[in-house]
Short mmCIF file of C-alpha atoms and ligand atoms in Angstrom, two decimals:
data_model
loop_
_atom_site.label_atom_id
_atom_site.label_comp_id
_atom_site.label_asym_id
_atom_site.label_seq_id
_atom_site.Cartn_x
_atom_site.Cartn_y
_atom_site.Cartn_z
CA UNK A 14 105.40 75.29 99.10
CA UNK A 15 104.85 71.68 98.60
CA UNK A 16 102.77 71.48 101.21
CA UNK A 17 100.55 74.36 100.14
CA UNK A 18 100.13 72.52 96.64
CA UNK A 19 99.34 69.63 98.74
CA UNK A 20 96.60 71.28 100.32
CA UNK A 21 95.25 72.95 97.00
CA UNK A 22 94.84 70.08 95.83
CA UNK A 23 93.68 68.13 98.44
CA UNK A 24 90.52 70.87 98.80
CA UNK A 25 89.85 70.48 94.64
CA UNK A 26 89.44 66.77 95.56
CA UNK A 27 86.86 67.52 98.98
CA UNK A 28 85.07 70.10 96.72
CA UNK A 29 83.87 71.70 99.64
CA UNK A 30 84.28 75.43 99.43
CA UNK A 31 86.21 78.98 98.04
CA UNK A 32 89.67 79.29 99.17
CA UNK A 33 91.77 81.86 99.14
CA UNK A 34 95.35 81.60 99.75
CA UNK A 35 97.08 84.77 100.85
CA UNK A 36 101.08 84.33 99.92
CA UNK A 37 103.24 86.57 101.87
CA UNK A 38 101.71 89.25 103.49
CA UNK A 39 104.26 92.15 102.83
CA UNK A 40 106.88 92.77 105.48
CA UNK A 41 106.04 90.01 107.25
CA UNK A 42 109.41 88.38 107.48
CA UNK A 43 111.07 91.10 108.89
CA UNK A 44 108.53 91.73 111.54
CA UNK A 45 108.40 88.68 112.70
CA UNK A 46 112.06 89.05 113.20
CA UNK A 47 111.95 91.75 114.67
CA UNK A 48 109.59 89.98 117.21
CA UNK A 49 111.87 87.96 117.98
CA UNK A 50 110.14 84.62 116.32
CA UNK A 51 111.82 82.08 113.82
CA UNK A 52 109.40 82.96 111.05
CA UNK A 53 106.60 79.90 110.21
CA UNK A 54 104.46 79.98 107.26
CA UNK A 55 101.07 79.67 108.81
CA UNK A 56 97.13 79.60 107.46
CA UNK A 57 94.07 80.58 108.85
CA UNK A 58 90.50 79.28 108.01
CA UNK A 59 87.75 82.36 107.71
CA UNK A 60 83.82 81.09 108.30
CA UNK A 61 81.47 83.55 107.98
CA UNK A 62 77.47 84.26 108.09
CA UNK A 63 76.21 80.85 109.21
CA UNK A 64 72.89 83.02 110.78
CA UNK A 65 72.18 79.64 112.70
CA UNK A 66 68.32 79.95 113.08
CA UNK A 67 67.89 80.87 109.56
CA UNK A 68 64.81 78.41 107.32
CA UNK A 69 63.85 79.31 104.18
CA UNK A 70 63.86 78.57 100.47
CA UNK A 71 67.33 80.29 100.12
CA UNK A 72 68.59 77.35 101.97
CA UNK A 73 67.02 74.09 102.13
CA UNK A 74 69.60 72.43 104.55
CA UNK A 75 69.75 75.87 106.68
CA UNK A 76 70.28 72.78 109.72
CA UNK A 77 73.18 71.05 108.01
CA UNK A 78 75.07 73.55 106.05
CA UNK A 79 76.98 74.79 109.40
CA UNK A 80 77.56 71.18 110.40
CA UNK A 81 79.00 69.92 107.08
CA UNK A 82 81.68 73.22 107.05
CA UNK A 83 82.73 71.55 109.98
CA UNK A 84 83.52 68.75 109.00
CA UNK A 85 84.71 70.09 106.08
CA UNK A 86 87.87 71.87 107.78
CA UNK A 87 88.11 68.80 110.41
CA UNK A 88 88.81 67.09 106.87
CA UNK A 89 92.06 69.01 105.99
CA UNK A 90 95.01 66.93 105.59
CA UNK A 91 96.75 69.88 107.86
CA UNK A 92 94.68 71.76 110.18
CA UNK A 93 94.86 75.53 110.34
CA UNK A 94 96.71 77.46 112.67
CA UNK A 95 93.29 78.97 114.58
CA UNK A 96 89.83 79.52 112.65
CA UNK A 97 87.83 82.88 112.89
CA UNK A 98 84.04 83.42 112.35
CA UNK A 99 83.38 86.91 110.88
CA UNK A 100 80.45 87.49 112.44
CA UNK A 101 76.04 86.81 111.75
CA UNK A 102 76.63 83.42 114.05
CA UNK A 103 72.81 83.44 114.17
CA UNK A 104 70.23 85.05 112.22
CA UNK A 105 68.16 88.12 114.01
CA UNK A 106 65.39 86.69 116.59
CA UNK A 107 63.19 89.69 117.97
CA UNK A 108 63.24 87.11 121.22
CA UNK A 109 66.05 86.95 123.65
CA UNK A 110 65.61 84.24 125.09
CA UNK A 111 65.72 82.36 121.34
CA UNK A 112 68.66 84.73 120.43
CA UNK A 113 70.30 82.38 123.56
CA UNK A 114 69.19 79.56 122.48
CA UNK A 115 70.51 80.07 118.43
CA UNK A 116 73.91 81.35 120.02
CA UNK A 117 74.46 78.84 122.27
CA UNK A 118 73.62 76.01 119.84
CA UNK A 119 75.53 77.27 117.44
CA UNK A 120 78.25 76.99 120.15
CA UNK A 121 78.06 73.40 120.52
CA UNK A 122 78.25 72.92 116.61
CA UNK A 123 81.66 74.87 116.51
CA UNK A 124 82.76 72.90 119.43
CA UNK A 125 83.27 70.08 117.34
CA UNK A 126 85.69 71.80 115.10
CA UNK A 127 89.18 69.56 115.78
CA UNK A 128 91.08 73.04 115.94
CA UNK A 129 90.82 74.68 119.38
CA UNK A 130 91.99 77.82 119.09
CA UNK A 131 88.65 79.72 117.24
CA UNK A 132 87.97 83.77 117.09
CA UNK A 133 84.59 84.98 117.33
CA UNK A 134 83.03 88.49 116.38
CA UNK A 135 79.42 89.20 116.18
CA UNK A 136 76.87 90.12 113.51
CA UNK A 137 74.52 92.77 113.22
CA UNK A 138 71.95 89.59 113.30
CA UNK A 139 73.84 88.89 116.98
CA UNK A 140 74.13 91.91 118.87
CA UNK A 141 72.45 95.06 117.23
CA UNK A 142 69.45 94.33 119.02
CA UNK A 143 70.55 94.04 122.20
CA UNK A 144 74.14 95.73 122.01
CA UNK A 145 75.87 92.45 121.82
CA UNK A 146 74.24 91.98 125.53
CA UNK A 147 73.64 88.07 124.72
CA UNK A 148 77.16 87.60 122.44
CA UNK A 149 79.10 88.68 124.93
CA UNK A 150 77.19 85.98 127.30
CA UNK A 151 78.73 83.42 125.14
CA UNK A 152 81.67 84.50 123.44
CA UNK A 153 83.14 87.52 125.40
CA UNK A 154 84.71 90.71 124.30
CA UNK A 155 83.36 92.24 121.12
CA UNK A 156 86.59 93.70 119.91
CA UNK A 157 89.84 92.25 120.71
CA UNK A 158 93.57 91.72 119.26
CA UNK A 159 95.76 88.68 119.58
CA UNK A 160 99.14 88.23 117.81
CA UNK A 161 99.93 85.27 116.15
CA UNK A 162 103.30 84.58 114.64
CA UNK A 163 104.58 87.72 114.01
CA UNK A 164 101.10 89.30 112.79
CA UNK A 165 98.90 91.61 114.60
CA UNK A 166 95.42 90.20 114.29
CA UNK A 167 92.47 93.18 115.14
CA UNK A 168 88.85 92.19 115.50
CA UNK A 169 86.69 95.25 115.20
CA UNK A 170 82.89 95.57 116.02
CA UNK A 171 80.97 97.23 113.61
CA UNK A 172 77.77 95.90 114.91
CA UNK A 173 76.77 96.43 118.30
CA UNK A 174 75.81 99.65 117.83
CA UNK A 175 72.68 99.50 115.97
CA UNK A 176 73.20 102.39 113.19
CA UNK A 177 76.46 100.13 112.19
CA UNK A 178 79.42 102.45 113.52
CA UNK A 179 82.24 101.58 115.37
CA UNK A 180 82.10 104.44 118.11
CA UNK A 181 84.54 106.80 119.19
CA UNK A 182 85.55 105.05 121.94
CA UNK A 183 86.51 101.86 119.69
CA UNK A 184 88.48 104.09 117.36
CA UNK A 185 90.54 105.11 120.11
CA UNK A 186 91.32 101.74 121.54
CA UNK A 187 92.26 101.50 118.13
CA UNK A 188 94.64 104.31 117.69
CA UNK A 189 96.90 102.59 120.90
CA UNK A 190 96.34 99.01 119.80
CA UNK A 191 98.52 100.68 116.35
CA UNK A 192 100.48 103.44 118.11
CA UNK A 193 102.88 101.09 118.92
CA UNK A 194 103.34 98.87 116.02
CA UNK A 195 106.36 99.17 114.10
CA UNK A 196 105.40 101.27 110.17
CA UNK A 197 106.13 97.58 108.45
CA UNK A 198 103.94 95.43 111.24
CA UNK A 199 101.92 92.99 109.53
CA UNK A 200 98.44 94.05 110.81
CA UNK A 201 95.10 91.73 109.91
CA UNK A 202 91.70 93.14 110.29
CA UNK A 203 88.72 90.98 111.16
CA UNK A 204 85.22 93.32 110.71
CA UNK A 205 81.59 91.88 109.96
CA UNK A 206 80.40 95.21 108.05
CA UNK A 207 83.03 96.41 105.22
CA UNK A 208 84.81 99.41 106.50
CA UNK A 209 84.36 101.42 103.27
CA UNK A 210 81.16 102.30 101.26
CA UNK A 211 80.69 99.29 99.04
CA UNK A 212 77.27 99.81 98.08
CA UNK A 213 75.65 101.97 100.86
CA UNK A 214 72.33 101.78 99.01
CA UNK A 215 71.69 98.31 100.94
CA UNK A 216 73.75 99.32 103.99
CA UNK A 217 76.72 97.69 103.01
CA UNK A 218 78.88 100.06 104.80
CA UNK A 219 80.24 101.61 107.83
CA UNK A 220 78.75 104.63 108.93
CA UNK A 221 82.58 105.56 110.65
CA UNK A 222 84.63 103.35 109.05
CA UNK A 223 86.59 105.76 107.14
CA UNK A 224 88.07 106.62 110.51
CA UNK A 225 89.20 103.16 110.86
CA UNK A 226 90.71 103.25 107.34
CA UNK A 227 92.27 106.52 107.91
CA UNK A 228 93.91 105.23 111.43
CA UNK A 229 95.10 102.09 109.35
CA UNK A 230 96.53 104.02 106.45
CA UNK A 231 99.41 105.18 107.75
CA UNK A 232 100.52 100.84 108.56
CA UNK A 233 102.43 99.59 105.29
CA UNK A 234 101.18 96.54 105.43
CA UNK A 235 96.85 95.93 106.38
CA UNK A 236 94.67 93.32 105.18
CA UNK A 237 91.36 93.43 106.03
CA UNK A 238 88.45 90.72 106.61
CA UNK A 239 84.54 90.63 106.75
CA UNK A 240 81.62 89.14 106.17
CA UNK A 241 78.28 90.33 105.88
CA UNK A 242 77.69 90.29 102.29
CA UNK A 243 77.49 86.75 101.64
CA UNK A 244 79.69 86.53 98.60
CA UNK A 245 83.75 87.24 97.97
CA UNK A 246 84.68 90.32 96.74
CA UNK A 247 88.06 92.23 96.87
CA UNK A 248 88.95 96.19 97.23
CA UNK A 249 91.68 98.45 97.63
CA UNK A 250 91.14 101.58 99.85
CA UNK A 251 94.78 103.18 98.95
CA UNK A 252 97.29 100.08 99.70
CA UNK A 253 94.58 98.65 101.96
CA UNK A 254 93.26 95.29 100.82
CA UNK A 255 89.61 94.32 101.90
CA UNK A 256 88.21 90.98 101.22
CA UNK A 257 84.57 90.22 102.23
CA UNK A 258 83.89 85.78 102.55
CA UNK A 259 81.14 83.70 101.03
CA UNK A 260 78.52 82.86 103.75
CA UNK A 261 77.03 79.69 104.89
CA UNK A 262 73.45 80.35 104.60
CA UNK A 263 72.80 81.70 101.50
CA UNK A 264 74.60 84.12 98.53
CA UNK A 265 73.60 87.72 98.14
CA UNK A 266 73.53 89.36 94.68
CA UNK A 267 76.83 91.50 93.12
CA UNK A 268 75.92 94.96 94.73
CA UNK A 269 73.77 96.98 92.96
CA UNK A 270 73.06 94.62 90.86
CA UNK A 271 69.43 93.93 90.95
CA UNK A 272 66.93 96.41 92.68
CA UNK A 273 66.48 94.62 95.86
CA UNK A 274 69.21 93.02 98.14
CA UNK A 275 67.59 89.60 98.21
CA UNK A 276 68.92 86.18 98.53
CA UNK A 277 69.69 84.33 95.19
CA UNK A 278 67.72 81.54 95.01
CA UNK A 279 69.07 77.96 95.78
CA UNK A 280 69.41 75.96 92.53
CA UNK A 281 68.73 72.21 92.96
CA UNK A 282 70.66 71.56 90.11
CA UNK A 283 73.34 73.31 92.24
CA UNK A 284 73.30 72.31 95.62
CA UNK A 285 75.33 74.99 97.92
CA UNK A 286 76.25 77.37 95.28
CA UNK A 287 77.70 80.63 96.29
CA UNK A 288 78.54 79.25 99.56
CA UNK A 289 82.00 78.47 101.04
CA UNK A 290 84.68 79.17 103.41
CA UNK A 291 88.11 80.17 102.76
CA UNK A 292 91.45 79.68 103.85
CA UNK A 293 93.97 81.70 104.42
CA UNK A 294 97.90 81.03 103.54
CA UNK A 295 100.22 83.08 104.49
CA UNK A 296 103.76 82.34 103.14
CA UNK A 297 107.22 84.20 103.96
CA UNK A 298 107.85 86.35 101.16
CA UNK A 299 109.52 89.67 99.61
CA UNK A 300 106.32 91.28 98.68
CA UNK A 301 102.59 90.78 99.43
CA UNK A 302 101.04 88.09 96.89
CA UNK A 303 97.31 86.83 96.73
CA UNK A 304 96.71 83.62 94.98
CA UNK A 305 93.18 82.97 94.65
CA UNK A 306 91.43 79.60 94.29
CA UNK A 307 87.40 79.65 94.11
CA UNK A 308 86.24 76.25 94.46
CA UNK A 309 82.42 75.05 94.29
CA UNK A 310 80.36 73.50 97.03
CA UNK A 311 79.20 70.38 96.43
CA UNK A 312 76.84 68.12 98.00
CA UNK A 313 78.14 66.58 101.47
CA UNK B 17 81.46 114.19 105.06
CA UNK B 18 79.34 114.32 101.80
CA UNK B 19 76.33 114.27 103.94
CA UNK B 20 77.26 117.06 105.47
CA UNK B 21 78.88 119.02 102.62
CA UNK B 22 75.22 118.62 100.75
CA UNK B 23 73.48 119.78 103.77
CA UNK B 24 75.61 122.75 103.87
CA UNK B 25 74.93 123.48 100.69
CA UNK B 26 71.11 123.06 101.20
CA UNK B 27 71.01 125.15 104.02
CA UNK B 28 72.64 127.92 101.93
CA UNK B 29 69.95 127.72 99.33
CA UNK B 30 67.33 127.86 102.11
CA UNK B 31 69.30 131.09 103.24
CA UNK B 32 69.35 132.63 99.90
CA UNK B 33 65.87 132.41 99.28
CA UNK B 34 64.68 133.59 102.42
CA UNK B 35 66.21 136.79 101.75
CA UNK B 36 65.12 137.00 98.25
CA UNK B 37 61.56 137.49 98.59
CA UNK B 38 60.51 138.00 95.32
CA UNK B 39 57.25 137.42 93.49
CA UNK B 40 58.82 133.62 91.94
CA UNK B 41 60.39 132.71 94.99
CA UNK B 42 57.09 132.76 97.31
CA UNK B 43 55.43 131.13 94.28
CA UNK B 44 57.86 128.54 94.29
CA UNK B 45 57.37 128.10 98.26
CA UNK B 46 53.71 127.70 97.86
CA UNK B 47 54.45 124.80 95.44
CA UNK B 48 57.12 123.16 97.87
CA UNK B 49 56.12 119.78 98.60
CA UNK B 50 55.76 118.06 102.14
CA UNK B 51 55.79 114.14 102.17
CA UNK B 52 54.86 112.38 105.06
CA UNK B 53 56.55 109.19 105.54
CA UNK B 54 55.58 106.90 108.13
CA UNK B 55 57.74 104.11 110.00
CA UNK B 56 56.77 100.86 111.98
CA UNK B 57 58.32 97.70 111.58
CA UNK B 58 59.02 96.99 108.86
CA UNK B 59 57.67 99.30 106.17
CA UNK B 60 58.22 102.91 105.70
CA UNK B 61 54.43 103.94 103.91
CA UNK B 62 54.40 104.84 101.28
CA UNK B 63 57.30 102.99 99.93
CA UNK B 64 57.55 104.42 96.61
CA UNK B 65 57.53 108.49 96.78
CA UNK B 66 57.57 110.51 93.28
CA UNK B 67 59.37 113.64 93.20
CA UNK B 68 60.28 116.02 90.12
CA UNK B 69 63.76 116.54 89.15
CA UNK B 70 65.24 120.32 90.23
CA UNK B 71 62.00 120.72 92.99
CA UNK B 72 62.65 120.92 96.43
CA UNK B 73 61.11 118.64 98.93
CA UNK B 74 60.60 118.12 102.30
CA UNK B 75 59.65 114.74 103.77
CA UNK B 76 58.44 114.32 106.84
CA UNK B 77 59.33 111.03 109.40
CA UNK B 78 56.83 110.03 112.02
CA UNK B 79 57.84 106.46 113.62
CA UNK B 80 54.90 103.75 114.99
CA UNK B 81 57.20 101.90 117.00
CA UNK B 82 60.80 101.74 117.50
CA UNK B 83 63.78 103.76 116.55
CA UNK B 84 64.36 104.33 113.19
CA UNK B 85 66.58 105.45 109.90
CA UNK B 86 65.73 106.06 106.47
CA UNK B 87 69.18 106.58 104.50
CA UNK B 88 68.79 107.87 100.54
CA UNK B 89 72.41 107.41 99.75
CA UNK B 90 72.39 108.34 96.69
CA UNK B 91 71.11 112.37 97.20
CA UNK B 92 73.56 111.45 100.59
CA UNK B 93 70.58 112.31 103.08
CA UNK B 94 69.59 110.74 106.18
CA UNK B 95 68.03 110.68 109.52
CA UNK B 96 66.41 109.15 112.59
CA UNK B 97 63.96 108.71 113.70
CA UNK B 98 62.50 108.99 117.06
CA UNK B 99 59.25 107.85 118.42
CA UNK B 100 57.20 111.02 119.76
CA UNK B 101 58.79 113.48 117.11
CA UNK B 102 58.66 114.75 113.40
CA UNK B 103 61.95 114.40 111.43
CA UNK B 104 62.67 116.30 108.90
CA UNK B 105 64.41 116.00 105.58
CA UNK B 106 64.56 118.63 102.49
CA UNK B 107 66.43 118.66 99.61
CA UNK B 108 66.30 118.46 96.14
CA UNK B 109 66.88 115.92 93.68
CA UNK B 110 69.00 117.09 91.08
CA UNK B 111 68.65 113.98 89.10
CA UNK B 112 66.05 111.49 87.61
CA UNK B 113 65.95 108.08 88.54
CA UNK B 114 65.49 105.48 90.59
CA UNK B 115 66.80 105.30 93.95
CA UNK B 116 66.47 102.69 96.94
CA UNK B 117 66.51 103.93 100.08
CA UNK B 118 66.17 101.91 103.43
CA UNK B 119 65.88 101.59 107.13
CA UNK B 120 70.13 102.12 108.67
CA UNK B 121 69.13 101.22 112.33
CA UNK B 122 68.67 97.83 112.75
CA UNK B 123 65.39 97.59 113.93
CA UNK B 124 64.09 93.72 114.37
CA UNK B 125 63.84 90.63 112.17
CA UNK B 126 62.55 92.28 109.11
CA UNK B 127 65.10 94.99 109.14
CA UNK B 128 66.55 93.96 106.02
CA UNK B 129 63.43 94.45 104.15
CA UNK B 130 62.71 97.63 105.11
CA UNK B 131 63.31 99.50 101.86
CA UNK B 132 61.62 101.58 99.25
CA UNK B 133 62.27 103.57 96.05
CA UNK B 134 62.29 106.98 95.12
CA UNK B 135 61.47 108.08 91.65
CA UNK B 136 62.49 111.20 90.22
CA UNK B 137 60.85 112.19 87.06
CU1 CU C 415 74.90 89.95 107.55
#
């Protein structure tokens, strides 16, 4: 607990980004006792929508936004556990051999994050053109699941297929990757697209993701994470929390909350508003507790 | 599931009035409307399309280029559409408005802009 406050406090003085702290995922103790593990209180950093390639008025330093969130997180006193990009690495190039290039750039700039151990998914900006042909050239597999003390981490690709569903065949690989969890398994979700209809009037959906949420459902304890609208936002499907991340390229408006879904325009007397990472805490506890800290970006 | 739920129920309607031939209902179907909408990247034309509340519709997809959606959420309608062919969408708006609708298959850089407005009146 100390050193959680430690770290709060530590990322009001760095000023660099949104943080969210997630305090004791539900059930977590006992599953990770059940896995056999002494249980460790743990965090995880979430990066999301850097669309490396990206110029425009939206984002002035589109070249050194990416760059200064790493260093940002190389800057915590305590480094995370493992860091996870949720997804739009690099922004759409009708090109493949630039869609190479942005991806494998953007490669080398995340190689200089201090923690090794980093999670990729892609965008729709990454693969939908191409069916994640060039991701996968790079980063590998799609849609994976690792465990990591005691939790059952499940990335998800929403985004290969270019009408934004997750396939039948996914949602199968799905069904066994849960069949054998215990009820009270801690289960994370990493997705680029939201799994439910947030505001399908600027595609800010999945067109099966209800399928996902219904396979979930019946799991006590599922958090989910995306990306893909550029701005945090929380929602409960049942007891299912789903929390979409700030980008690093530019903010998107509320949904539905101006005609168009265009990007809000940078604000010199603001520098890097609306952008931000988060991290992730979670902490051994009785019942599942989110404390949420939204911190500014400020000028590197 | 709505989708399809809504298209039930249009097909229905298209049923019932089949069979009904009376003197209002072939009036009405001389009035129906047919919209052509055309696709390339990254523009459906027109992009603004006026329709009357309560007055069935039928608009009508043709595609320049590549593979394409146009998704009206909010009257839950969709389709692709594919190069060489004629989709088809008819229903009827049951409420006045404004209502975006937009291009669901990712289609290029420019994808994201490829939206328009339909006004019911
Ligand atoms: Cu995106």
């Amino acid at each position: 607990m100390d050193q959680a406050i430690k770290r709060r406090s530590f990322l009001k003085l760095a000023g660099l980004g949104g943080a969210i702290y997630v305090s004791g995922l539900s059930g977590w103790a006992s599953a990770a006792a059940k896995a056999g593990n002494a249980y460790q209180d743990f965090f995880f950093v979430q990066l999301s929508d850097t669309h490396w390639g990206f110029e425009g008025a939206p984002n002035p330093d589109a070249r050194g936004t990416l760059k200064k969130a790493v260093q940002a997180v190389n800057s915590l006193e305590q480094q995370p556990d493992f860091i996870v990009f949720t997804g739009d690495l690099t922004h759409t190039t009708d090109d493949p051999l630039e869609r190479r290039k942005r991806l494998r750039e953007f490669k080398e700039i995340v190689a200089e994050l201090k923690v090794k151990d980093v999670r990729f998914m892609p965008g729709e900006h990454d693969a939908s053109l191409d069916n994640g042909a060039a991701y996968q050239e790079f980063f590998g597999k799609t849609h994976y699941s690792f465990e990591h003390k005691g939790v059952f981490f499940i990335v998800l690709d929403n985004v290969s297929d270019p009408a934004g569903s997750i396939g039948e065949q996914q949602l199968a690989w799905l069904a066994a990757e849960l069949q054998p969890l215990p009820a009270d398994a801690n289960i994370v979700v990493f997705t680029h697209r939201p799994l439910f209809d947030l505001y399908p009037q600027w595609d800010w959906a999945t067109r099966d993701g209800a399928k996902a949420v219904e396979l979930l459902m019946p799991h006590a304890n599922v958090t989910v994470f995306y990306g893909h609208i550029h701005q945090a936002h929380h929602h409960m499907t049942g007891h299912i929390a789903h929390h979409a991340a700030k980008s690093l390229i530019f903010p998107l408006p509320a949904p539905g909350s101006q005609p168009k879904r265009t990007p809000l325009a940078w604000d010199d007397a603001y520098p890097y508003r609306g952008l931000g990472y988060r991290e992730i805490e979670a902490e051994a506890a009785p019942k599942t507790d989110f404390k949420i800290v939204e911190l500014p970006v400020q000028k590197g | 599931m709505t989708i399809n739920h809504k298209r039930r129920l249009l097909l229905a309607g298209v049923g019932a009035g089949g069979l009904a031939l009376s003197a209002a209902a072939v009036t009405a179907q001389n009035q129906e409307r047919v919209i052509k909408v055309v696709a390339k990247k990254f523009d459906f034309t027109p992009g603004e399309i006026r329709l009357k509340k309560n007055q069935p519709v039928t608009l009508e997809f043709t595609t320049l280029d590549v593979v394409m959606g146009f998704a009206l959420p909010d009257f839950g309608v969709r389709t692709d559409i594919l190069p060489g062919t004629t989709a088809r969408i008819r229903f009827t708006p049951d409420k006045a408005g404004q209502f975006p609708f937009h291009c669901d298959i990712f289609c290029g850089s420019g994808h994201e802009s490829m939206t328009g407005t339909v006004i019911v009146t």
